[in-house]
Short mmCIF file of C-alpha atoms in Angstrom, two decimals:
data_model
loop_
_atom_site.label_atom_id
_atom_site.label_comp_id
_atom_site.label_asym_id
_atom_site.label_seq_id
_atom_site.Cartn_x
_atom_site.Cartn_y
_atom_site.Cartn_z
CA GLY A 3 51.74 -150.46 61.47
CA ALA A 4 53.71 -151.13 58.34
CA VAL A 5 53.97 -148.48 55.66
CA VAL A 6 53.26 -149.00 51.98
CA SER A 7 53.95 -146.11 49.66
CA GLN A 8 52.67 -145.70 46.14
CA HIS A 9 53.80 -143.33 43.42
CA PRO A 10 52.56 -141.36 41.60
CA SER A 11 49.38 -140.47 43.46
CA TRP A 12 47.82 -139.23 40.27
CA VAL A 13 48.74 -139.28 36.61
CA ILE A 14 47.18 -138.02 33.42
CA CYS A 15 48.30 -139.48 30.13
CA LYS A 16 47.32 -139.57 26.48
CA SER A 17 45.62 -142.56 24.96
CA GLY A 18 48.13 -145.07 23.62
CA THR A 19 50.90 -144.28 26.07
CA SER A 20 52.13 -146.47 28.93
CA VAL A 21 52.10 -145.55 32.58
CA LYS A 22 54.13 -147.09 35.40
CA ILE A 23 52.97 -147.10 39.02
CA GLU A 24 55.35 -148.02 41.84
CA CYS A 25 54.48 -149.68 45.13
CA ARG A 26 57.04 -149.82 47.91
CA SER A 27 57.03 -151.39 51.35
CA LEU A 28 59.03 -148.87 53.38
CA ASP A 29 59.75 -150.66 56.62
CA PHE A 30 59.31 -154.32 55.87
CA GLN A 31 60.02 -156.85 53.16
CA ALA A 32 57.08 -158.06 51.12
CA THR A 33 57.54 -161.20 49.09
CA THR A 34 53.98 -160.78 47.91
CA MET A 35 52.10 -157.63 46.97
CA PHE A 36 48.62 -157.26 45.58
CA TRP A 37 47.25 -154.87 43.01
CA TYR A 38 43.65 -153.73 43.18
CA ARG A 39 41.53 -151.55 40.96
CA GLN A 40 38.77 -149.42 42.40
CA PHE A 41 36.10 -147.79 40.29
CA PRO A 42 34.17 -144.80 41.66
CA LYS A 43 31.85 -145.85 44.47
CA GLN A 44 32.77 -149.48 43.93
CA SER A 45 34.75 -152.13 45.64
CA LEU A 46 38.38 -153.16 45.51
CA MET A 47 38.77 -155.57 42.65
CA LEU A 48 41.79 -157.84 42.93
CA MET A 49 43.76 -157.68 39.70
CA ALA A 50 46.86 -159.71 40.38
CA THR A 51 49.27 -161.06 42.93
CA SER A 52 52.82 -159.85 42.55
CA ASN A 53 55.46 -162.35 43.59
CA GLU A 54 59.07 -161.35 44.18
CA GLY A 55 61.36 -163.08 41.71
CA SER A 56 58.63 -164.79 39.75
CA LYS A 57 55.73 -164.07 37.45
CA ALA A 58 52.65 -162.38 38.73
CA THR A 59 49.43 -164.35 38.92
CA TYR A 60 46.42 -162.61 37.43
CA GLU A 61 42.78 -162.86 38.33
CA GLN A 62 40.33 -164.10 35.75
CA GLY A 63 39.46 -161.43 33.24
CA VAL A 64 42.54 -159.29 33.83
CA GLU A 65 44.76 -158.95 30.75
CA LYS A 66 48.33 -159.73 31.72
CA ASP A 67 49.72 -158.08 28.58
CA LYS A 68 47.79 -154.95 29.38
CA PHE A 69 48.76 -154.73 33.03
CA LEU A 70 52.41 -155.68 33.37
CA ILE A 71 53.58 -156.41 36.88
CA ASN A 72 57.19 -156.64 37.98
CA HIS A 73 58.30 -157.45 41.49
CA ALA A 74 62.03 -156.89 41.21
CA SER A 75 62.88 -156.70 44.89
CA LEU A 76 61.43 -157.47 48.30
CA THR A 77 60.31 -153.87 48.67
CA LEU A 78 59.18 -152.84 45.19
CA SER A 79 56.44 -153.91 42.82
CA THR A 80 55.50 -151.99 39.70
CA LEU A 81 52.33 -151.98 37.63
CA THR A 82 52.60 -150.76 34.04
CA VAL A 83 49.41 -149.99 32.18
CA THR A 84 50.41 -150.46 28.55
CA SER A 85 48.80 -148.67 25.62
CA ALA A 86 46.38 -146.99 27.98
CA HIS A 87 42.87 -146.14 26.86
CA PRO A 88 40.16 -144.05 28.53
CA GLU A 89 38.50 -147.19 29.91
CA ASP A 90 41.67 -147.85 31.89
CA SER A 91 41.05 -144.68 33.87
CA SER A 92 40.63 -145.77 37.45
CA PHE A 93 42.07 -145.76 40.94
CA TYR A 94 44.82 -148.37 41.32
CA ILE A 95 45.90 -149.37 44.78
CA CYS A 96 48.55 -151.80 45.94
CA SER A 97 48.79 -153.67 49.21
CA ALA A 98 51.16 -155.89 51.12
CA SER A 99 51.28 -157.91 54.29
CA GLN A 100 54.08 -158.35 56.77
CA GLU A 101 52.99 -161.89 57.46
CA LEU A 102 54.51 -164.82 55.68
CA GLY A 103 52.47 -167.91 55.09
CA PHE A 104 49.27 -166.83 56.80
CA ALA A 105 46.72 -164.09 56.47
CA GLY A 106 47.27 -160.96 58.44
CA GLU A 107 46.62 -157.26 58.21
CA LEU A 108 46.86 -155.97 54.67
CA PHE A 109 48.52 -152.55 54.41
CA PHE A 110 47.49 -150.38 51.50
CA GLY A 111 49.33 -147.76 49.54
CA GLU A 112 47.84 -144.33 49.01
CA GLY A 113 46.55 -145.31 45.60
CA SER A 114 47.18 -143.88 42.16
CA ARG A 115 44.48 -142.17 40.17
CA LEU A 116 44.98 -142.70 36.45
CA THR A 117 43.18 -140.55 33.92
CA VAL A 118 43.62 -141.43 30.28
CA LEU A 119 42.61 -138.72 27.85
CA GLY B 6 37.93 -167.56 43.58
CA GLU B 7 35.95 -166.46 46.59
CA ASN B 8 32.76 -164.43 46.10
CA VAL B 9 31.90 -161.97 48.84
CA GLU B 10 28.58 -160.15 48.90
CA GLN B 11 27.94 -157.16 51.13
CA HIS B 12 24.76 -155.39 52.20
CA PRO B 13 23.55 -152.70 52.37
CA SER B 14 25.37 -150.56 49.85
CA THR B 15 24.45 -147.42 51.76
CA LEU B 16 23.42 -146.96 55.37
CA SER B 17 22.35 -143.77 57.04
CA VAL B 18 21.95 -143.62 60.82
CA GLN B 19 21.50 -140.98 63.46
CA GLU B 20 24.43 -140.27 65.74
CA GLY B 21 24.26 -142.59 68.71
CA ASP B 22 22.36 -145.32 66.90
CA SER B 23 23.82 -148.69 65.97
CA ALA B 24 24.85 -149.75 62.48
CA VAL B 25 25.04 -153.29 61.13
CA ILE B 26 26.68 -154.36 57.88
CA LYS B 27 26.38 -157.92 56.61
CA CYS B 28 28.52 -160.05 54.33
CA THR B 29 28.26 -163.54 52.91
CA TYR B 30 31.00 -165.63 51.37
CA SER B 31 30.99 -168.59 49.04
CA ASP B 32 34.13 -170.60 49.81
CA SER B 33 33.67 -172.68 52.95
CA ALA B 34 37.46 -172.96 53.19
CA SER B 35 37.81 -169.23 53.93
CA ASN B 36 38.79 -168.75 57.53
CA TYR B 37 39.93 -165.16 57.96
CA PHE B 38 37.51 -162.23 57.73
CA PRO B 39 38.79 -158.66 58.10
CA TRP B 40 36.87 -155.41 57.92
CA TYR B 41 38.41 -152.29 56.42
CA LYS B 42 37.36 -148.66 56.70
CA GLN B 43 38.08 -146.25 53.88
CA GLU B 44 37.56 -142.56 54.46
CA LEU B 45 37.13 -140.29 51.48
CA GLY B 46 40.40 -139.93 49.59
CA LYS B 47 42.31 -142.18 51.96
CA ARG B 48 43.61 -145.72 51.90
CA PRO B 49 41.62 -148.59 53.44
CA GLN B 50 42.60 -149.42 57.00
CA LEU B 51 41.90 -152.51 59.07
CA ILE B 52 39.44 -151.92 61.90
CA ILE B 53 38.72 -155.43 63.11
CA ASP B 54 39.14 -159.01 61.98
CA ILE B 55 37.95 -162.45 63.01
CA ARG B 56 39.26 -165.94 62.42
CA SER B 57 36.98 -168.90 61.94
CA ASN B 58 37.77 -170.48 65.29
CA VAL B 59 35.74 -167.80 67.10
CA GLY B 60 32.17 -166.63 66.71
CA GLU B 61 32.46 -163.06 67.93
CA LYS B 62 35.08 -160.43 68.57
CA LYS B 63 34.72 -156.99 70.15
CA ASP B 64 36.88 -153.91 70.21
CA GLN B 65 35.24 -151.03 72.07
CA ARG B 66 32.30 -149.86 69.92
CA ILE B 67 33.01 -152.31 67.12
CA ALA B 68 32.16 -156.00 67.01
CA VAL B 69 32.19 -158.70 64.37
CA THR B 70 30.16 -161.90 64.43
CA LEU B 71 30.73 -164.98 62.30
CA ASN B 72 28.37 -167.81 61.40
CA LYS B 73 30.45 -170.45 59.65
CA THR B 74 27.51 -172.72 58.95
CA ALA B 75 25.59 -170.01 57.14
CA LYS B 76 28.79 -168.50 55.72
CA HIS B 77 28.05 -164.98 56.80
CA PHE B 78 29.65 -162.42 59.05
CA SER B 79 28.57 -159.01 60.24
CA LEU B 80 30.06 -155.76 61.49
CA HIS B 81 28.31 -154.02 64.36
CA ILE B 82 29.06 -150.43 65.32
CA THR B 83 27.38 -149.11 68.45
CA GLU B 84 26.97 -145.50 69.59
CA THR B 85 27.87 -144.26 66.13
CA GLN B 86 29.68 -140.95 65.77
CA PRO B 87 30.04 -138.65 62.75
CA GLU B 88 33.68 -139.75 62.38
CA ASP B 89 32.42 -143.27 61.72
CA SER B 90 31.14 -142.00 58.37
CA ALA B 91 33.15 -143.82 55.69
CA VAL B 92 32.99 -146.76 53.32
CA TYR B 93 33.36 -150.14 55.00
CA PHE B 94 34.59 -153.23 53.19
CA CYS B 95 34.44 -156.82 54.34
CA ALA B 96 36.82 -159.43 52.98
CA ALA B 97 37.42 -163.14 53.11
CA THR B 98 40.50 -165.23 52.58
CA LEU B 99 42.23 -168.41 53.60
CA TYR B 100 44.20 -168.07 56.81
CA ASN B 101 47.35 -169.37 55.18
CA PHE B 102 47.01 -167.19 52.12
CA ASN B 103 46.96 -163.45 51.71
CA LYS B 104 44.71 -163.14 48.67
CA PHE B 105 41.82 -161.02 49.90
CA TYR B 106 38.49 -160.80 48.12
CA PHE B 107 36.47 -157.76 49.12
CA GLY B 108 32.77 -157.12 49.33
CA SER B 109 31.22 -154.30 47.35
CA GLY B 110 31.41 -151.83 50.22
CA THR B 111 28.91 -150.01 52.42
CA LYS B 112 28.82 -146.25 52.60
CA LEU B 113 27.91 -145.36 56.17
CA ASN B 114 26.62 -141.88 56.87
CA VAL B 115 26.23 -140.90 60.51
CA LYS B 116 24.07 -137.82 60.83
CA PRO B 117 24.83 -135.49 63.74
#
């Protein structure tokens, strides 16, 4: 299957700082990537859809100024948590599909665990 | 967006028994329903999926059934093994769209 890589796998930062998480599709081009947030023992909550060359579309309730998404190339999407606070601490996971135009297997990155002190 | 509900949240079975996890969805337009398995500390991985033009799909010990009228689908695992222990997520989406909405997850514990 396709490989999606995420970096860093874990990060600790001070409150008020910004943190950038990268998501790369290693062996395929992904015009669309998805960012999820997963709280402990909870489900994958869709945050936003990252579109190559255009603005990301955010799910209801997700602050776009807080979670900046940039999809600069067909293999890279980044999520920047700006002015992070302890409540932003969570597991962030990206995903992508090889399919264009129809639903297919979603490949997930390893996830990034963010801890804000 | 789509609303997917999943039950039970935890399920404990004896090795060799069967396990059933159920999901319901709200958007009648959804037509693709995958199931993902997430082992502790690992990324979710697809184990089986079903499209709305079929009612059942099997892959060895795993099967998924779909009832479009009632808008629910279920995962069936037979002859469970300890390595089946994980969190299972159902999801729903439109076939021509990759935006997946996941259920709340079921933690399956298979006791040896």
